[in-house]
Tab-separated table of N, CA and C in Angstrom:
chain	number	residue	atom	x	y	z
N	18	VAL	N	11.619	12.042	1.120
N	18	VAL	CA	10.961	11.149	2.074
N	18	VAL	C	11.443	9.721	1.845
N	19	GLN	N	11.888	9.074	2.888
N	19	GLN	CA	12.274	7.662	2.788
N	19	GLN	C	11.200	6.814	3.445
N	20	LEU	N	10.783	5.776	2.738
N	20	LEU	CA	9.716	4.907	3.221
N	20	LEU	C	10.278	3.521	3.507
N	21	GLN	N	9.793	2.928	4.580
N	21	GLN	CA	10.213	1.583	4.969
N	21	GLN	C	8.977	0.713	5.096
N	22	ALA	N	8.857	-0.257	4.183
N	22	ALA	CA	7.739	-1.192	4.235
N	22	ALA	C	8.149	-2.440	5.008
N	23	SER	N	7.234	-2.963	5.795
N	23	SER	CA	7.516	-4.169	6.565
N	23	SER	C	6.217	-4.919	6.836
N	24	GLY	N	6.351	-6.135	7.376
N	24	GLY	CA	5.179	-6.896	7.787
N	24	GLY	C	4.816	-8.052	6.874
N	25	GLY	N	5.535	-8.216	5.785
N	25	GLY	CA	5.247	-9.331	4.901
N	25	GLY	C	5.640	-10.660	5.516
N	26	GLY	N	5.262	-11.732	4.837
N	26	GLY	CA	5.597	-13.051	5.333
N	26	GLY	C	4.843	-14.124	4.590
N	27	LEU	N	4.904	-15.328	5.140
N	27	LEU	CA	4.225	-16.497	4.573
N	27	LEU	C	2.996	-16.797	5.417
N	28	VAL	N	1.864	-16.929	4.773
N	28	VAL	CA	0.609	-17.179	5.476
N	28	VAL	C	-0.238	-18.127	4.641
N	29	GLN	N	-1.066	-18.910	5.296
N	29	GLN	CA	-1.980	-19.797	4.587
N	29	GLN	C	-3.173	-19.020	4.047
N	30	ALA	N	-3.775	-19.543	3.008
N	30	ALA	CA	-4.981	-18.933	2.457
N	30	ALA	C	-6.029	-18.770	3.553
N	31	GLY	N	-6.674	-17.611	3.562
N	31	GLY	CA	-7.642	-17.301	4.596
N	31	GLY	C	-7.063	-16.555	5.783
N	32	GLY	N	-5.754	-16.488	5.841
N	32	GLY	CA	-5.085	-15.819	6.942
N	32	GLY	C	-4.992	-14.322	6.750
N	33	SER	N	-4.270	-13.675	7.669
N	33	SER	CA	-4.163	-12.217	7.670
N	33	SER	C	-2.720	-11.783	7.851
N	34	LEU	N	-2.423	-10.628	7.311
N	34	LEU	CA	-1.159	-9.955	7.535
N	34	LEU	C	-1.430	-8.462	7.627
N	35	ARG	N	-0.550	-7.769	8.336
N	35	ARG	CA	-0.645	-6.322	8.431
N	35	ARG	C	0.683	-5.710	7.989
N	36	LEU	N	0.636	-4.994	6.896
N	36	LEU	CA	1.827	-4.321	6.386
N	36	LEU	C	1.910	-2.918	6.968
N	37	SER	N	3.130	-2.477	7.205
N	37	SER	CA	3.365	-1.128	7.709
N	37	SER	C	4.263	-0.368	6.740
N	38	CYS	N	4.027	0.924	6.647
N	38	CYS	CA	4.860	1.807	5.839
N	38	CYS	C	5.218	2.991	6.727
N	39	ALA	N	6.467	3.053	7.128
N	39	ALA	CA	6.914	4.113	8.025
N	39	ALA	C	7.781	5.099	7.254
N	40	ALA	N	7.557	6.376	7.492
N	40	ALA	CA	8.346	7.418	6.838
N	40	ALA	C	9.497	7.831	7.743
N	41	SER	N	10.572	8.268	7.114
N	41	SER	CA	11.786	8.579	7.861
N	41	SER	C	11.683	9.885	8.636
N	42	ARG	N	10.880	10.792	8.167
N	42	ARG	CA	10.722	12.063	8.848
N	42	ARG	C	9.238	12.379	8.993
N	43	ASN	N	8.943	13.352	9.794
N	43	ASN	CA	7.543	13.673	10.079
N	43	ASN	C	6.914	14.442	8.922
N	44	THR	N	6.868	13.781	7.746
N	44	THR	CA	6.345	14.461	6.575
N	44	THR	C	5.243	13.682	5.874
N	45	ILE	N	4.956	12.491	6.365
N	45	ILE	CA	4.006	11.645	5.634
N	45	ILE	C	2.628	12.280	5.561
N	46	SER	N	2.319	13.180	6.483
N	46	SER	CA	1.009	13.829	6.489
N	46	SER	C	0.788	14.676	5.249
N	47	SER	N	1.850	15.005	4.541
N	47	SER	CA	1.729	15.844	3.350
N	47	SER	C	1.393	15.062	2.087
N	48	TYR	N	1.350	13.731	2.209
N	48	TYR	CA	1.261	12.901	1.009
N	48	TYR	C	0.074	11.942	1.008
N	49	THR	N	-0.432	11.720	-0.184
N	49	THR	CA	-1.257	10.535	-0.424
N	49	THR	C	-0.313	9.334	-0.392
N	50	VAL	N	-0.719	8.268	0.250
N	50	VAL	CA	0.101	7.057	0.324
N	50	VAL	C	-0.648	5.901	-0.308
N	51	GLY	N	0.053	5.191	-1.156
N	51	GLY	CA	-0.543	4.048	-1.830
N	51	GLY	C	0.243	2.775	-1.589
N	52	TRP	N	-0.442	1.669	-1.743
N	52	TRP	CA	0.192	0.342	-1.748
N	52	TRP	C	0.035	-0.247	-3.146
N	53	PHE	N	1.124	-0.787	-3.640
N	53	PHE	CA	1.144	-1.463	-4.926
N	53	PHE	C	1.748	-2.843	-4.718
N	54	ARG	N	1.533	-3.733	-5.665
N	54	ARG	CA	2.145	-5.044	-5.595
N	54	ARG	C	2.618	-5.461	-6.973
N	55	GLN	N	3.607	-6.349	-6.967
N	55	GLN	CA	4.207	-6.762	-8.226
N	55	GLN	C	4.674	-8.202	-8.133
N	56	ILE	N	4.373	-8.956	-9.179
N	56	ILE	CA	4.921	-10.300	-9.317
N	56	ILE	C	5.876	-10.276	-10.502
N	57	PRO	N	6.865	-11.146	-10.524
N	57	PRO	CA	7.869	-11.132	-11.597
N	57	PRO	C	7.234	-11.193	-12.980
N	58	GLY	N	7.688	-10.307	-13.861
N	58	GLY	CA	7.201	-10.298	-15.229
N	58	GLY	C	5.964	-9.461	-15.446
N	59	ASN	N	5.401	-8.947	-14.332
N	59	ASN	CA	4.186	-8.124	-14.439
N	59	ASN	C	4.476	-6.686	-14.048
N	60	GLU	N	3.624	-5.791	-14.480
N	60	GLU	CA	3.729	-4.406	-14.043
N	60	GLU	C	3.260	-4.279	-12.594
N	61	ARG	N	3.690	-3.187	-11.995
N	61	ARG	CA	3.273	-2.914	-10.630
N	61	ARG	C	1.778	-2.582	-10.623
N	62	GLU	N	1.047	-3.239	-9.733
N	62	GLU	CA	-0.411	-3.139	-9.698
N	62	GLU	C	-0.866	-2.340	-8.480
N	63	PHE	N	-1.778	-1.433	-8.708
N	63	PHE	CA	-2.359	-0.653	-7.611
N	63	PHE	C	-3.199	-1.553	-6.700
N	64	VAL	N	-3.046	-1.351	-5.389
N	64	VAL	CA	-3.828	-2.110	-4.414
N	64	VAL	C	-4.774	-1.187	-3.647
N	65	ALA	N	-4.223	-0.156	-3.030
N	65	ALA	CA	-5.035	0.732	-2.196
N	65	ALA	C	-4.301	2.050	-2.011
N	66	ALA	N	-5.062	3.089	-1.669
N	66	ALA	CA	-4.464	4.387	-1.393
N	66	ALA	C	-5.308	5.119	-0.374
N	67	ILE	N	-4.648	6.030	0.335
N	67	ILE	CA	-5.339	6.834	1.336
N	67	ILE	C	-4.839	8.264	1.213
N	68	ARG	N	-5.756	9.190	1.245
N	68	ARG	CA	-5.399	10.585	1.081
N	68	ARG	C	-4.774	11.144	2.346
N	69	ARG	N	-4.244	12.356	2.236
N	69	ARG	CA	-3.430	12.944	3.299
N	69	ARG	C	-4.110	12.939	4.658
N	70	ASN	N	-5.375	13.312	4.698
N	70	ASN	CA	-6.054	13.417	5.988
N	70	ASN	C	-6.733	12.124	6.403
N	71	GLY	N	-6.611	11.085	5.573
N	71	GLY	CA	-7.199	9.797	5.900
N	71	GLY	C	-8.696	9.707	5.673
N	72	GLY	N	-9.276	10.770	5.153
N	72	GLY	CA	-10.710	10.790	4.997
N	72	GLY	C	-11.224	10.076	3.767
N	73	SER	N	-10.339	9.710	2.874
N	73	SER	CA	-10.749	9.080	1.634
N	73	SER	C	-9.802	7.932	1.313
N	74	THR	N	-10.386	6.773	1.053
N	74	THR	CA	-9.586	5.598	0.712
N	74	THR	C	-10.073	5.014	-0.603
N	75	HIS	N	-9.182	4.301	-1.273
N	75	HIS	CA	-9.501	3.736	-2.582
N	75	HIS	C	-8.858	2.359	-2.680
N	76	TYR	N	-9.559	1.430	-3.325
N	76	TYR	CA	-9.088	0.056	-3.423
N	76	TYR	C	-9.288	-0.478	-4.835
N	77	THR	N	-8.411	-1.358	-5.235
N	77	THR	CA	-8.683	-2.090	-6.455
N	77	THR	C	-9.786	-3.100	-6.166
N	78	THR	N	-10.531	-3.447	-7.178
N	78	THR	CA	-11.730	-4.262	-6.985
N	78	THR	C	-11.436	-5.599	-6.290
N	79	SER	N	-10.327	-6.213	-6.624
N	79	SER	CA	-10.051	-7.562	-6.124
N	79	SER	C	-9.779	-7.623	-4.625
N	80	VAL	N	-9.518	-6.487	-3.986
N	80	VAL	CA	-9.228	-6.509	-2.545
N	80	VAL	C	-10.304	-5.831	-1.711
N	81	LYS	N	-11.294	-5.250	-2.348
N	81	LYS	CA	-12.361	-4.577	-1.602
N	81	LYS	C	-13.062	-5.556	-0.674
N	82	GLY	N	-13.264	-5.117	0.572
N	82	GLY	CA	-13.898	-5.963	1.560
N	82	GLY	C	-12.935	-6.886	2.284
N	83	ARG	N	-11.703	-6.994	1.794
N	83	ARG	CA	-10.696	-7.848	2.447
N	83	ARG	C	-9.531	-7.039	3.003
N	84	PHE	N	-9.156	-5.980	2.323
N	84	PHE	CA	-8.019	-5.147	2.727
N	84	PHE	C	-8.540	-3.808	3.251
N	85	THR	N	-7.816	-3.269	4.226
N	85	THR	CA	-8.139	-1.950	4.768
N	85	THR	C	-6.862	-1.140	4.907
N	86	ILE	N	-6.861	0.038	4.310
N	86	ILE	CA	-5.726	0.940	4.447
N	86	ILE	C	-6.071	1.996	5.482
N	87	SER	N	-5.092	2.335	6.307
N	87	SER	CA	-5.310	3.347	7.343
N	87	SER	C	-4.006	4.078	7.606
N	88	ARG	N	-4.099	5.179	8.301
N	88	ARG	CA	-2.883	5.947	8.583
N	88	ARG	C	-3.009	6.645	9.919
N	89	ASP	N	-1.851	6.919	10.491
N	89	ASP	CA	-1.763	7.740	11.692
N	89	ASP	C	-0.626	8.719	11.431
N	90	ASN	N	-0.977	9.934	11.077
N	90	ASN	CA	0.053	10.909	10.722
N	90	ASN	C	0.939	11.263	11.922
N	91	ALA	N	0.394	11.174	13.106
N	91	ALA	CA	1.189	11.452	14.300
N	91	ALA	C	2.296	10.411	14.482
N	92	LYS	N	2.014	9.184	14.024
N	92	LYS	CA	3.008	8.111	14.090
N	92	LYS	C	3.779	7.974	12.784
N	93	ASN	N	3.429	8.825	11.814
N	93	ASN	CA	4.153	8.824	10.540
N	93	ASN	C	4.098	7.465	9.845
N	94	THR	N	2.954	6.797	9.959
N	94	THR	CA	2.839	5.416	9.484
N	94	THR	C	1.517	5.200	8.773
N	95	VAL	N	1.569	4.368	7.738
N	95	VAL	CA	0.385	3.895	7.024
N	95	VAL	C	0.394	2.368	7.093
N	96	TRP	N	-0.773	1.781	7.293
N	96	TRP	CA	-0.896	0.324	7.392
N	96	TRP	C	-1.797	-0.210	6.282
N	97	LEU	N	-1.575	-1.458	5.939
N	97	LEU	CA	-2.471	-2.187	5.058
N	97	LEU	C	-2.820	-3.491	5.758
N	98	GLN	N	-4.042	-3.551	6.279
N	98	GLN	CA	-4.533	-4.776	6.918
N	98	GLN	C	-5.112	-5.673	5.841
N	99	MET	N	-4.572	-6.862	5.737
N	99	MET	CA	-4.999	-7.791	4.694
N	99	MET	C	-5.620	-9.025	5.347
N	100	ASN	N	-6.888	-9.219	5.109
N	100	ASN	CA	-7.618	-10.366	5.646
N	100	ASN	C	-8.081	-11.269	4.514
N	101	SER	N	-8.465	-12.474	4.873
N	101	SER	CA	-8.974	-13.448	3.890
N	101	SER	C	-8.034	-13.538	2.685
N	102	LEU	N	-6.771	-13.684	2.973
N	102	LEU	CA	-5.773	-13.689	1.900
N	102	LEU	C	-5.942	-14.889	0.985
N	103	LYS	N	-5.635	-14.675	-0.280
N	103	LYS	CA	-5.746	-15.698	-1.310
N	103	LYS	C	-4.371	-15.907	-1.950
N	104	PRO	N	-4.145	-17.058	-2.540
N	104	PRO	CA	-2.858	-17.288	-3.216
N	104	PRO	C	-2.549	-16.232	-4.271
N	105	GLU	N	-3.578	-15.705	-4.911
N	105	GLU	CA	-3.346	-14.685	-5.940
N	105	GLU	C	-2.925	-13.344	-5.359
N	106	ASP	N	-2.926	-13.192	-4.048
N	106	ASP	CA	-2.395	-11.987	-3.401
N	106	ASP	C	-0.883	-12.050	-3.247
N	107	THR	N	-0.291	-13.191	-3.558
N	107	THR	CA	1.152	-13.345	-3.451
N	107	THR	C	1.868	-12.367	-4.371
N	108	ALA	N	2.767	-11.575	-3.802
N	108	ALA	CA	3.497	-10.556	-4.561
N	108	ALA	C	4.455	-9.847	-3.622
N	109	VAL	N	5.294	-9.000	-4.196
N	109	VAL	CA	6.053	-8.041	-3.408
N	109	VAL	C	5.197	-6.785	-3.290
N	110	TYR	N	5.000	-6.333	-2.084
N	110	TYR	CA	4.160	-5.164	-1.830
N	110	TYR	C	5.044	-3.949	-1.547
N	111	TYR	N	4.702	-2.847	-2.197
N	111	TYR	CA	5.439	-1.605	-2.057
N	111	TYR	C	4.507	-0.503	-1.565
N	112	CYS	N	5.020	0.343	-0.692
N	112	CYS	CA	4.280	1.549	-0.373
N	112	CYS	C	4.931	2.727	-1.096
N	113	ALA	N	4.119	3.723	-1.378
N	113	ALA	CA	4.597	4.867	-2.136
N	113	ALA	C	3.875	6.120	-1.666
N	114	ALA	N	4.546	7.240	-1.782
N	114	ALA	CA	3.966	8.520	-1.380
N	114	ALA	C	3.946	9.465	-2.576
N	115	GLY	N	2.852	10.188	-2.699
N	115	GLY	CA	2.725	11.119	-3.794
N	115	GLY	C	1.941	12.345	-3.383
N	116	PRO	N	1.820	13.309	-4.275
N	116	PRO	CA	1.069	14.524	-3.957
N	116	PRO	C	-0.421	14.220	-3.843
N	117	ASN	N	-1.189	15.256	-3.593
N	117	ASN	CA	-2.627	15.065	-3.428
N	117	ASN	C	-3.246	14.781	-4.795
N	118	LEU	N	-3.284	13.485	-5.143
N	118	LEU	CA	-3.675	13.085	-6.485
N	118	LEU	C	-5.171	13.144	-6.690
N	119	ILE	N	-5.546	13.466	-7.935
N	119	ILE	CA	-6.955	13.386	-8.262
N	119	ILE	C	-7.339	11.922	-8.414
N	120	LEU	N	-8.623	11.642	-8.361
N	120	LEU	CA	-9.111	10.270	-8.332
N	120	LEU	C	-8.631	9.470	-9.544
N	121	SER	N	-8.634	10.085	-10.699
N	121	SER	CA	-8.255	9.356	-11.909
N	121	SER	C	-6.781	8.986	-11.941
N	122	SER	N	-5.968	9.582	-11.089
N	122	SER	CA	-4.520	9.318	-11.079
N	122	SER	C	-4.079	8.499	-9.884
N	123	ILE	N	-4.948	8.288	-8.945
N	123	ILE	CA	-4.512	7.715	-7.667
N	123	ILE	C	-4.019	6.289	-7.806
N	124	GLY	N	-4.424	5.606	-8.863
N	124	GLY	CA	-3.978	4.235	-9.064
N	124	GLY	C	-2.786	4.096	-9.992
N	125	SER	N	-2.213	5.208	-10.417
N	125	SER	CA	-1.094	5.188	-11.353
N	125	SER	C	0.228	5.265	-10.612
N	126	ALA	N	1.044	4.232	-10.761
N	126	ALA	CA	2.347	4.214	-10.086
N	126	ALA	C	3.223	5.380	-10.525
N	127	LEU	N	3.038	5.849	-11.735
N	127	LEU	CA	3.869	6.947	-12.260
N	127	LEU	C	3.643	8.248	-11.504
N	128	ARG	N	2.538	8.372	-10.807
N	128	ARG	CA	2.187	9.608	-10.113
N	128	ARG	C	2.804	9.701	-8.726
N	129	TYR	N	3.418	8.616	-8.256
N	129	TYR	CA	3.991	8.602	-6.920
N	129	TYR	C	5.495	8.896	-6.983
N	130	ASP	N	5.953	9.726	-6.070
N	130	ASP	CA	7.323	10.212	-6.126
N	130	ASP	C	8.304	9.407	-5.283
N	131	TYR	N	7.836	8.811	-4.215
N	131	TYR	CA	8.725	8.134	-3.275
N	131	TYR	C	8.248	6.705	-3.046
N	132	TRP	N	9.213	5.781	-2.998
N	132	TRP	CA	8.872	4.357	-2.878
N	132	TRP	C	9.678	3.697	-1.776
N	133	GLY	N	9.018	2.771	-1.075
N	133	GLY	CA	9.723	1.924	-0.139
N	133	GLY	C	10.360	0.754	-0.868
N	134	GLN	N	11.052	-0.096	-0.134
N	134	GLN	CA	11.859	-1.149	-0.742
N	134	GLN	C	11.073	-2.422	-1.059
N	135	GLY	N	9.858	-2.534	-0.594
N	135	GLY	CA	9.064	-3.720	-0.862
N	135	GLY	C	9.170	-4.774	0.223
N	136	THR	N	8.072	-5.487	0.423
N	136	THR	CA	8.034	-6.588	1.384
N	136	THR	C	7.268	-7.744	0.743
N	137	GLN	N	7.817	-8.945	0.864
N	137	GLN	CA	7.250	-10.119	0.188
N	137	GLN	C	6.066	-10.671	0.980
N	138	VAL	N	4.978	-10.890	0.282
N	138	VAL	CA	3.807	-11.563	0.845
N	138	VAL	C	3.584	-12.839	0.047
N	139	THR	N	3.569	-13.968	0.742
N	139	THR	CA	3.345	-15.252	0.098
N	139	THR	C	2.174	-15.946	0.770
N	140	VAL	N	1.165	-16.295	-0.025
N	140	VAL	CA	-0.027	-16.953	0.491
N	140	VAL	C	-0.072	-18.354	-0.086
N	141	SER	N	-0.018	-19.337	0.779
N	141	SER	CA	-0.028	-20.726	0.335
N	141	SER	C	-1.455	-21.264	0.298
N	142	SER	N	-1.689	-22.168	-0.628
N	142	SER	CA	-3.048	-22.725	-0.770
N	142	SER	C	-3.231	-23.952	0.105
């Protein structure tokens, strides 16, 4: 599975961005999809994930209530709507696809098999 992340950019604090993760073939429905972010010198950090059927979503504490992950398997796409952005949200954001992970593993980057190329999100203060 090849993933293409897009939608990043420069936005002022309090603004919004919508990231997209598109799969190359009609297979994304078979995978849990997660969003991670990384700043230079740091490990990749879990942001959000959505299970195959979209019925279950998970977020890291710092983005709860501000970010929403969603998917449309018919469109082979997963989105991350980011509202009320803060400067500390600045990072390269990656989408990733993995098997039907149990809850304790869903935030582990090591559990995901396929990764997109990343899209830069910069939030100015």
